[in-house]
Amino acid sequence: MNNVDMLQIAAVIGVLVFIYFMLTKNKKAAQKEINNLSEINYKNKSSVKFCDIAGNYEAKESLKEIVDFIKYPEKYNKLGARMPKGLLLYGTPGTGKTLLARALAGEAEVPFFAVSGSDFVQVYAGLGASRIRKLFSKAKKVEKSVIFIDEIDAIGKKRLGNARGSDEGDRTLNALLTEMSGFDENNSTIVVAATNRIDTLDNALLRPGRFDRQIEIMLPDKEERKEILQLYLTGRPIEDDIDIGKIADQTVFFNGAMIETLVNEAAIIAAKLNSSIIKNEHLEKAYLHISAGKEKRQLQVSMEQKKITAFHEAGHAISSILLIPEDRILRVSIIPTTKGAGGYTLSTSQDSGLVTKEYIRNKMMVLLGGRAAEEIFFGNRNITIGAQNDIEKVTKLALDYVVKYGMHNKLGTINYGVLAKEFTIQTNIEKYVKDLIEELYSSISKKIKENTEVLIKLAYKLIEKETLDEKDILKYTENLV
Ligand code: ADP
Ligand code: ZN
């Protein structure tokens, strides 16, 4: 062996040692990460209870049912009822999703395991998936538990066909899906996930047996804001005549977290001023702090937005009561939804019933009633983008009415889509769609104008209370003609 050979061998050995060293280093770091997971996130028992969460009534009702499932599985198993495996809480941040998940574990008196989706989007290949497996294996060791995955969108983004974006993300998501299917029917572990981007989630996550229960968590309305204020003021020394109603009024579009901060800030201000109790003025100051700078303008915009939204929703509600009385209106609200609408009108839509031409026309008019009310009360120049979704729906319905359903008297009983496949046709379909929508828009505008008094009353009640239930709505719309 000559010197050159020796050198070559030494170099190869050196490289091998180096590679081995790097590999084990990565592996060790990965193992450490995995171990950390169990230490950091394992919470023995959650002490949060439902009474620590204000508002969110529907979510709490839904969770109470699951608490019962976790506590008394036999009761349900005997009847062959399966517990939902996954529960998805979606909605804007700071509205209490994490708190609700903790309370679920607290009420059911089971361990709470929490991770965040954003913890999975870094580091070493395969780590995301192994973290998921580790998490579930921990959970499986105890008989019952709540697993909480915050920011699920970070691992569960829509996968685009075959164009696999990040293989690593896919592996993590697949591991999660596999683990969730792996639980046997009698296991009382429930996986709760939270997101503020439900629209970006992969459909695989929303399928039966996965996160098939979905609950929207919304911003608190005025009554709920009062409750949150009450919750955080209780137990603190406060002035007798604290005006909770006024603060609730001011804090339009605040979430629960911001209200909690507001109360805490007020306590700090009171302490700084050597006051032994929290007074109105401290809350007032805290409010100004939190909404500092843009507060005046923002408040103005909020008020303006509330007003237009109130008229818009009142327009839908009144159109619906007049034209489709068989649909019950359960709630009208001017609290924004996660889907971008400024407010919403919730009804028991009878879409499963007999869909007649009359019904479709009425449906379109109800959809147009929001924008029509905006235009009537605020003028054409002040109409807002809040009608975007309504307009999209109306356009689709009108197109189907003309092209698919053969309901347009002049166009006849023809499916123009089928026809267009065989022949080059010139029909001016757009014109018919446009004329139809215009006709319906002017008839609903006329109806709204005949009922301005009722609409104004309803809109102002909405501005005052933000959310009205069925009973209120019926009361304020008694005099429709
Ligand atoms: P999310 O998970 O929806 O982003 P969190 O549950 O983390 O919101 O809420 C943050 C904090 O805000 C909570 O710890 C709590 O102090 C407060 N909070 C939010 N919503 C509520 C509510 N409805 N009732 C009481 N406190 C709330
Ligand atoms: Zn609308």
Short mmCIF file of C-alpha atoms in Angstrom, two decimals, residues 46-412:
data_model
loop_
_atom_site.label_atom_id
_atom_site.label_comp_id
_atom_site.label_asym_id
_atom_site.label_seq_id
_atom_site.Cartn_x
_atom_site.Cartn_y
_atom_site.Cartn_z
CA SER A 46 -57.66 20.64 33.17
CA SER A 47 -59.24 22.76 35.84
CA VAL A 48 -61.26 24.84 33.38
CA LYS A 49 -65.02 24.39 33.58
CA PHE A 50 -67.90 25.56 31.41
CA CYS A 51 -68.71 28.27 33.92
CA ASP A 52 -65.34 29.85 33.10
CA ILE A 53 -66.57 30.56 29.58
CA ALA A 54 -69.14 33.24 28.92
CA GLY A 55 -71.52 33.14 25.95
CA ASN A 56 -70.88 30.40 23.36
CA TYR A 57 -74.11 28.68 24.40
CA GLU A 58 -74.45 26.42 21.40
CA ALA A 59 -70.87 25.26 21.58
CA LYS A 60 -71.26 24.49 25.27
CA GLU A 61 -74.48 22.54 24.63
CA SER A 62 -72.70 20.48 22.02
CA LEU A 63 -69.74 19.88 24.31
CA LYS A 64 -71.99 18.86 27.23
CA GLU A 65 -73.25 16.01 25.12
CA ILE A 66 -69.68 14.88 24.50
CA VAL A 67 -68.84 15.14 28.20
CA ASP A 68 -71.67 12.71 28.84
CA PHE A 69 -70.32 10.42 26.12
CA ILE A 70 -66.87 10.43 27.70
CA LYS A 71 -68.16 9.88 31.22
CA TYR A 72 -70.78 7.25 30.53
CA PRO A 73 -69.82 5.48 27.34
CA GLU A 74 -71.78 2.35 28.30
CA LYS A 75 -75.00 4.31 28.20
CA TYR A 76 -74.39 5.08 24.53
CA ASN A 77 -72.63 1.89 23.51
CA LYS A 78 -75.59 -0.17 24.66
CA LEU A 79 -77.66 1.55 22.02
CA GLY A 80 -74.94 1.30 19.40
CA ALA A 81 -74.33 5.05 19.44
CA ARG A 82 -70.83 6.06 18.47
CA MET A 83 -69.05 8.99 20.05
CA PRO A 84 -67.79 11.54 17.54
CA LYS A 85 -64.03 11.10 17.17
CA GLY A 86 -63.17 14.58 16.08
CA LEU A 87 -64.57 17.96 16.83
CA LEU A 88 -63.55 21.05 14.92
CA LEU A 89 -63.94 24.47 16.48
CA TYR A 90 -63.57 27.21 13.91
CA GLY A 91 -63.82 30.96 14.03
CA THR A 92 -61.88 34.12 14.63
CA PRO A 93 -58.97 34.08 17.12
CA GLY A 94 -59.45 34.92 20.77
CA THR A 95 -63.04 33.74 20.92
CA GLY A 96 -62.42 30.93 23.39
CA LYS A 97 -61.76 27.84 21.27
CA THR A 98 -58.81 26.69 23.35
CA LEU A 99 -60.73 27.48 26.49
CA LEU A 100 -63.66 25.34 25.31
CA ALA A 101 -61.39 22.40 24.59
CA ARG A 102 -59.85 22.71 28.05
CA ALA A 103 -63.28 22.92 29.61
CA LEU A 104 -64.33 19.76 27.79
CA ALA A 105 -61.47 17.90 29.45
CA GLY A 106 -62.12 19.68 32.76
CA GLU A 107 -65.80 18.78 32.85
CA ALA A 108 -65.19 15.20 31.75
CA GLU A 109 -62.33 14.95 34.27
CA VAL A 110 -59.92 13.42 31.81
CA PRO A 111 -56.33 14.29 30.84
CA PHE A 112 -55.78 17.04 28.31
CA PHE A 113 -53.06 16.72 25.66
CA ALA A 114 -52.38 19.85 23.66
CA VAL A 115 -50.23 20.59 20.64
CA SER A 116 -50.25 23.28 18.01
CA GLY A 117 -50.16 22.68 14.27
CA SER A 118 -47.50 25.32 13.93
CA ASP A 119 -45.12 23.17 16.00
CA PHE A 120 -45.15 20.62 13.20
CA VAL A 121 -44.11 22.78 10.34
CA GLN A 122 -40.35 22.89 10.72
CA VAL A 123 -37.45 20.68 11.47
CA TYR A 124 -36.44 17.22 10.52
CA ALA A 125 -37.99 14.92 7.97
CA GLY A 126 -40.45 12.53 9.49
CA LEU A 127 -40.57 14.34 12.79
CA GLY A 128 -44.06 15.73 12.32
CA ALA A 129 -45.49 12.29 11.71
CA SER A 130 -43.61 10.72 14.60
CA ARG A 131 -44.74 13.49 16.93
CA ILE A 132 -48.33 12.76 16.00
CA ARG A 133 -47.82 9.04 16.66
CA LYS A 134 -46.14 9.79 19.95
CA LEU A 135 -48.96 12.08 20.99
CA PHE A 136 -51.59 9.48 20.24
CA SER A 137 -49.66 6.68 21.87
CA LYS A 138 -49.49 8.77 25.04
CA ALA A 139 -53.21 9.37 24.84
CA LYS A 140 -53.92 5.70 24.24
CA LYS A 141 -52.16 4.80 27.46
CA VAL A 142 -54.86 6.49 29.42
CA GLU A 143 -58.29 5.16 28.80
CA LYS A 144 -59.99 8.48 28.12
CA SER A 145 -58.66 11.87 27.20
CA VAL A 146 -59.04 15.00 25.14
CA ILE A 147 -56.39 15.65 22.49
CA PHE A 148 -56.30 19.24 21.38
CA ILE A 149 -54.67 20.37 18.13
CA ASP A 150 -54.60 24.14 17.81
CA GLU A 151 -54.02 25.73 14.39
CA ILE A 152 -54.83 22.50 12.59
CA ASP A 153 -54.63 24.40 9.29
CA ALA A 154 -50.84 24.38 9.62
CA ILE A 155 -50.80 20.62 9.01
CA GLY A 156 -54.13 20.10 7.32
CA LYS A 157 -53.97 22.43 4.32
CA LYS A 158 -55.75 21.37 1.15
CA ARG A 159 -53.66 19.04 -0.93
CA LEU A 160 -53.69 19.98 -4.57
CA GLY A 161 -54.34 16.85 -6.64
CA ASN A 162 -51.09 15.08 -7.41
CA ALA A 163 -49.00 18.19 -7.09
CA ARG A 164 -47.81 17.36 -3.61
CA GLY A 165 -46.70 20.63 -2.08
CA SER A 166 -44.68 19.47 0.87
CA ASP A 167 -44.26 15.77 1.38
CA GLU A 168 -43.45 16.44 4.98
CA GLY A 169 -46.82 18.13 5.56
CA ASP A 170 -48.55 15.25 3.83
CA ARG A 171 -46.84 12.72 6.04
CA THR A 172 -47.89 14.58 9.16
CA LEU A 173 -51.47 14.85 7.97
CA ASN A 174 -51.56 11.19 6.95
CA ALA A 175 -50.23 10.18 10.34
CA LEU A 176 -53.01 12.15 12.00
CA LEU A 177 -55.69 10.57 9.81
CA THR A 178 -54.28 7.11 10.43
CA GLU A 179 -54.16 7.63 14.18
CA MET A 180 -57.72 8.89 14.25
CA SER A 181 -58.96 5.86 12.34
CA GLY A 182 -56.90 3.68 14.66
CA PHE A 183 -59.00 4.27 17.73
CA ASP A 184 -61.42 1.48 18.35
CA GLU A 185 -65.09 2.25 18.63
CA ASN A 186 -65.20 1.95 22.39
CA ASN A 187 -62.34 4.28 23.12
CA SER A 188 -63.45 7.52 24.72
CA THR A 189 -60.69 9.71 23.38
CA ILE A 190 -61.84 12.75 21.51
CA VAL A 191 -59.67 14.86 19.26
CA VAL A 192 -60.55 18.55 19.27
CA ALA A 193 -58.99 20.79 16.65
CA ALA A 194 -59.19 24.54 16.24
CA THR A 195 -58.69 26.80 13.25
CA ASN A 196 -59.61 30.21 11.99
CA ARG A 197 -59.25 29.05 8.40
CA ILE A 198 -61.74 26.25 7.87
CA ASP A 199 -61.85 27.07 4.16
CA THR A 200 -58.21 26.02 3.72
CA LEU A 201 -58.58 22.61 5.36
CA ASP A 202 -58.12 19.40 3.40
CA ASN A 203 -61.44 17.67 2.81
CA ALA A 204 -60.00 14.43 4.15
CA LEU A 205 -60.05 16.03 7.58
CA LEU A 206 -63.74 16.84 7.45
CA ARG A 207 -64.97 13.41 6.39
CA PRO A 208 -67.09 11.16 8.64
CA GLY A 209 -64.98 9.52 11.32
CA ARG A 210 -62.55 12.47 11.32
CA PHE A 211 -63.55 16.01 12.30
CA ASP A 212 -67.13 15.44 11.38
CA ARG A 213 -68.56 17.66 14.12
CA GLN A 214 -67.94 21.28 13.36
CA ILE A 215 -68.87 24.18 15.54
CA GLU A 216 -68.46 27.80 14.55
CA ILE A 217 -67.29 30.04 17.37
CA MET A 218 -68.28 33.63 16.73
CA LEU A 219 -67.41 37.00 18.12
CA PRO A 220 -69.55 37.79 21.16
CA ASP A 221 -72.63 39.95 20.67
CA LYS A 222 -73.53 42.70 23.10
CA GLU A 223 -75.22 40.42 25.63
CA GLU A 224 -72.28 38.02 25.53
CA ARG A 225 -69.79 40.83 25.91
CA LYS A 226 -71.66 41.86 29.04
CA GLU A 227 -71.33 38.33 30.36
CA ILE A 228 -67.61 38.19 29.64
CA LEU A 229 -67.12 41.53 31.39
CA GLN A 230 -69.16 40.27 34.33
CA LEU A 231 -67.12 37.08 34.46
CA TYR A 232 -63.81 38.91 34.69
CA LEU A 233 -65.05 41.65 37.01
CA THR A 234 -66.53 39.17 39.47
CA GLY A 235 -64.17 38.54 42.32
CA ARG A 236 -62.34 41.81 41.73
CA PRO A 237 -63.09 44.82 43.90
CA ILE A 238 -65.28 47.10 41.79
CA GLU A 239 -67.27 50.26 42.13
CA ASP A 240 -70.97 49.65 42.78
CA ASP A 241 -72.37 51.46 39.81
CA ILE A 242 -70.08 50.13 37.13
CA ASP A 243 -71.74 50.61 33.76
CA ILE A 244 -71.22 47.26 32.07
CA GLY A 245 -73.82 48.05 29.42
CA LYS A 246 -71.85 51.04 28.23
CA ILE A 247 -68.58 49.14 27.95
CA ALA A 248 -70.38 46.36 26.13
CA ASP A 249 -71.67 48.98 23.71
CA GLN A 250 -68.23 50.39 23.09
CA THR A 251 -66.51 47.09 22.57
CA VAL A 252 -68.25 46.15 19.32
CA PHE A 253 -66.22 43.50 17.45
CA PHE A 254 -64.00 42.82 20.48
CA ASN A 255 -63.29 39.16 21.11
CA GLY A 256 -63.23 37.51 24.52
CA ALA A 257 -59.47 37.77 24.80
CA MET A 258 -59.58 41.52 24.21
CA ILE A 259 -62.27 41.95 26.86
CA GLU A 260 -60.23 39.96 29.34
CA THR A 261 -57.25 42.20 28.55
CA LEU A 262 -59.44 45.27 29.00
CA VAL A 263 -60.46 44.25 32.52
CA ASN A 264 -56.91 43.38 33.43
CA GLU A 265 -55.67 46.69 32.07
CA ALA A 266 -58.31 48.52 34.13
CA ALA A 267 -57.10 46.72 37.26
CA ILE A 268 -53.52 47.78 36.52
CA ILE A 269 -54.58 51.38 35.97
CA ALA A 270 -56.54 51.36 39.24
CA ALA A 271 -53.54 49.98 41.11
CA LYS A 272 -51.21 52.57 39.59
CA LEU A 273 -53.54 55.30 40.76
CA ASN A 274 -53.58 53.78 44.23
CA SER A 275 -57.29 53.08 44.00
CA SER A 276 -58.60 50.17 46.05
CA ILE A 277 -61.39 49.45 43.61
CA ILE A 278 -61.86 49.36 39.83
CA LYS A 279 -63.98 52.27 38.69
CA ASN A 280 -65.78 53.26 35.51
CA GLU A 281 -63.03 55.70 34.67
CA HIS A 282 -60.39 52.96 34.85
CA LEU A 283 -62.32 50.81 32.44
CA GLU A 284 -62.81 53.83 30.22
CA LYS A 285 -59.04 54.52 30.24
CA ALA A 286 -58.25 50.89 29.58
CA TYR A 287 -60.64 50.94 26.64
CA LEU A 288 -58.86 53.96 25.20
CA HIS A 289 -55.47 52.29 25.73
CA ILE A 290 -56.47 49.16 23.94
CA SER A 291 -58.08 50.87 21.00
CA ALA A 292 -55.49 53.66 21.06
CA GLY A 293 -54.77 55.81 18.05
CA LYS A 294 -57.36 54.65 15.63
CA GLU A 295 -60.03 54.36 18.29
CA LYS A 296 -62.21 57.27 17.29
CA ARG A 297 -62.27 56.49 13.62
CA GLN A 298 -62.59 52.80 14.23
CA LEU A 299 -65.52 53.31 16.51
CA GLN A 300 -67.14 55.46 13.87
CA VAL A 301 -66.56 52.84 11.17
CA SER A 302 -67.87 50.15 13.51
CA MET A 303 -71.03 52.11 14.17
CA GLU A 304 -71.57 52.83 10.48
CA GLN A 305 -70.95 49.19 9.63
CA LYS A 306 -73.34 48.06 12.33
CA LYS A 307 -76.02 50.32 10.97
CA ILE A 308 -75.78 49.28 7.33
CA THR A 309 -75.49 45.62 8.29
CA ALA A 310 -78.60 45.99 10.45
CA PHE A 311 -80.63 47.34 7.54
CA HIS A 312 -79.20 44.71 5.20
CA GLU A 313 -80.13 41.83 7.50
CA ALA A 314 -83.51 43.36 8.33
CA GLY A 315 -84.09 43.46 4.56
CA HIS A 316 -83.43 39.71 4.28
CA ALA A 317 -85.55 38.93 7.33
CA ILE A 318 -88.55 40.90 6.19
CA SER A 319 -88.38 39.54 2.65
CA SER A 320 -88.23 36.04 4.03
CA ILE A 321 -91.20 36.49 6.36
CA LEU A 322 -93.26 38.00 3.57
CA LEU A 323 -92.37 35.62 0.76
CA ILE A 324 -91.44 32.31 2.37
CA PRO A 325 -93.42 32.24 5.62
CA GLU A 326 -92.88 28.48 5.93
CA ASP A 327 -89.18 29.10 6.59
CA ARG A 328 -88.83 30.01 10.25
CA ILE A 329 -86.26 32.68 11.04
CA LEU A 330 -84.38 31.49 14.07
CA ARG A 331 -81.97 34.34 14.47
CA VAL A 332 -80.82 37.57 12.88
CA SER A 333 -77.48 39.00 13.87
CA ILE A 334 -75.13 41.81 12.91
CA ILE A 335 -72.09 40.09 14.35
CA PRO A 336 -69.65 39.19 11.56
CA THR A 337 -69.17 35.54 10.64
CA THR A 338 -65.90 33.82 9.77
CA LYS A 339 -67.02 33.51 6.18
CA GLY A 340 -66.69 37.23 5.69
CA ALA A 341 -70.33 38.30 5.98
CA GLY A 342 -71.07 41.36 8.09
CA GLY A 343 -74.03 39.65 9.70
CA TYR A 344 -76.36 36.74 9.11
CA THR A 345 -79.97 35.62 9.06
CA LEU A 346 -80.44 32.06 10.17
CA SER A 347 -83.55 30.28 8.96
CA THR A 348 -84.91 26.75 8.75
CA SER A 349 -84.68 26.64 5.00
CA GLN A 350 -87.17 24.21 3.47
CA ASP A 351 -84.89 23.47 0.55
CA SER A 352 -85.71 19.80 0.84
CA GLY A 353 -89.35 20.59 0.11
CA LEU A 354 -91.00 20.95 -3.26
CA VAL A 355 -88.88 23.33 -5.29
CA THR A 356 -91.31 25.18 -7.50
CA LYS A 357 -90.76 28.09 -9.82
CA GLU A 358 -92.58 30.26 -7.30
CA TYR A 359 -90.26 29.11 -4.53
CA ILE A 360 -87.09 29.79 -6.51
CA ARG A 361 -88.30 33.27 -7.42
CA ASN A 362 -89.07 33.99 -3.77
CA LYS A 363 -85.72 32.61 -2.69
CA MET A 364 -83.95 34.94 -5.10
CA MET A 365 -85.96 37.88 -3.81
CA VAL A 366 -85.03 37.06 -0.22
CA LEU A 367 -81.37 36.99 -1.28
CA LEU A 368 -81.78 40.35 -3.01
CA GLY A 369 -83.64 41.86 -0.05
CA GLY A 370 -80.42 42.69 1.80
CA ARG A 371 -78.88 44.79 -0.95
CA ALA A 372 -82.26 46.33 -1.80
CA ALA A 373 -82.65 47.57 1.77
CA GLU A 374 -79.13 49.03 1.72
CA GLU A 375 -79.91 50.94 -1.44
CA ILE A 376 -83.31 52.15 -0.27
CA PHE A 377 -82.10 53.47 3.06
CA PHE A 378 -78.59 54.64 2.29
CA GLY A 379 -78.69 55.46 -1.40
CA ASN A 380 -77.02 53.83 -4.37
CA ARG A 381 -73.64 55.37 -3.66
CA ASN A 382 -73.47 53.83 -0.20
CA ILE A 383 -74.23 50.22 -1.01
CA THR A 384 -71.57 47.88 0.41
CA ILE A 385 -69.62 44.76 -0.46
CA GLY A 386 -71.66 42.91 2.17
CA ALA A 387 -73.98 41.64 -0.56
CA GLN A 388 -71.24 39.80 -2.44
CA ASN A 389 -72.29 36.36 -1.32
CA ASP A 390 -75.98 37.03 -1.92
CA ILE A 391 -75.25 38.24 -5.43
CA GLU A 392 -73.22 35.16 -6.23
CA LYS A 393 -76.05 32.90 -5.07
CA VAL A 394 -78.71 34.85 -6.93
CA THR A 395 -76.73 34.77 -10.15
CA LYS A 396 -76.30 31.01 -9.94
CA LEU A 397 -79.98 30.47 -9.20
CA ALA A 398 -81.09 32.79 -11.99
CA LEU A 399 -78.80 31.03 -14.45
CA ASP A 400 -80.18 27.64 -13.47
CA TYR A 401 -83.73 28.99 -13.67
CA VAL A 402 -83.13 30.03 -17.25
CA VAL A 403 -80.70 27.40 -18.52
CA LYS A 404 -81.44 24.22 -16.56
CA TYR A 405 -84.90 24.35 -15.09
CA GLY A 406 -86.74 25.55 -18.20
CA MET A 407 -88.63 28.08 -16.14
CA HIS A 408 -88.27 31.12 -18.32
CA ASN A 409 -91.44 31.58 -20.35
CA LYS A 410 -89.70 32.98 -23.40
CA LEU A 411 -86.85 30.48 -23.51
CA GLY A 412 -88.94 27.37 -23.10
#
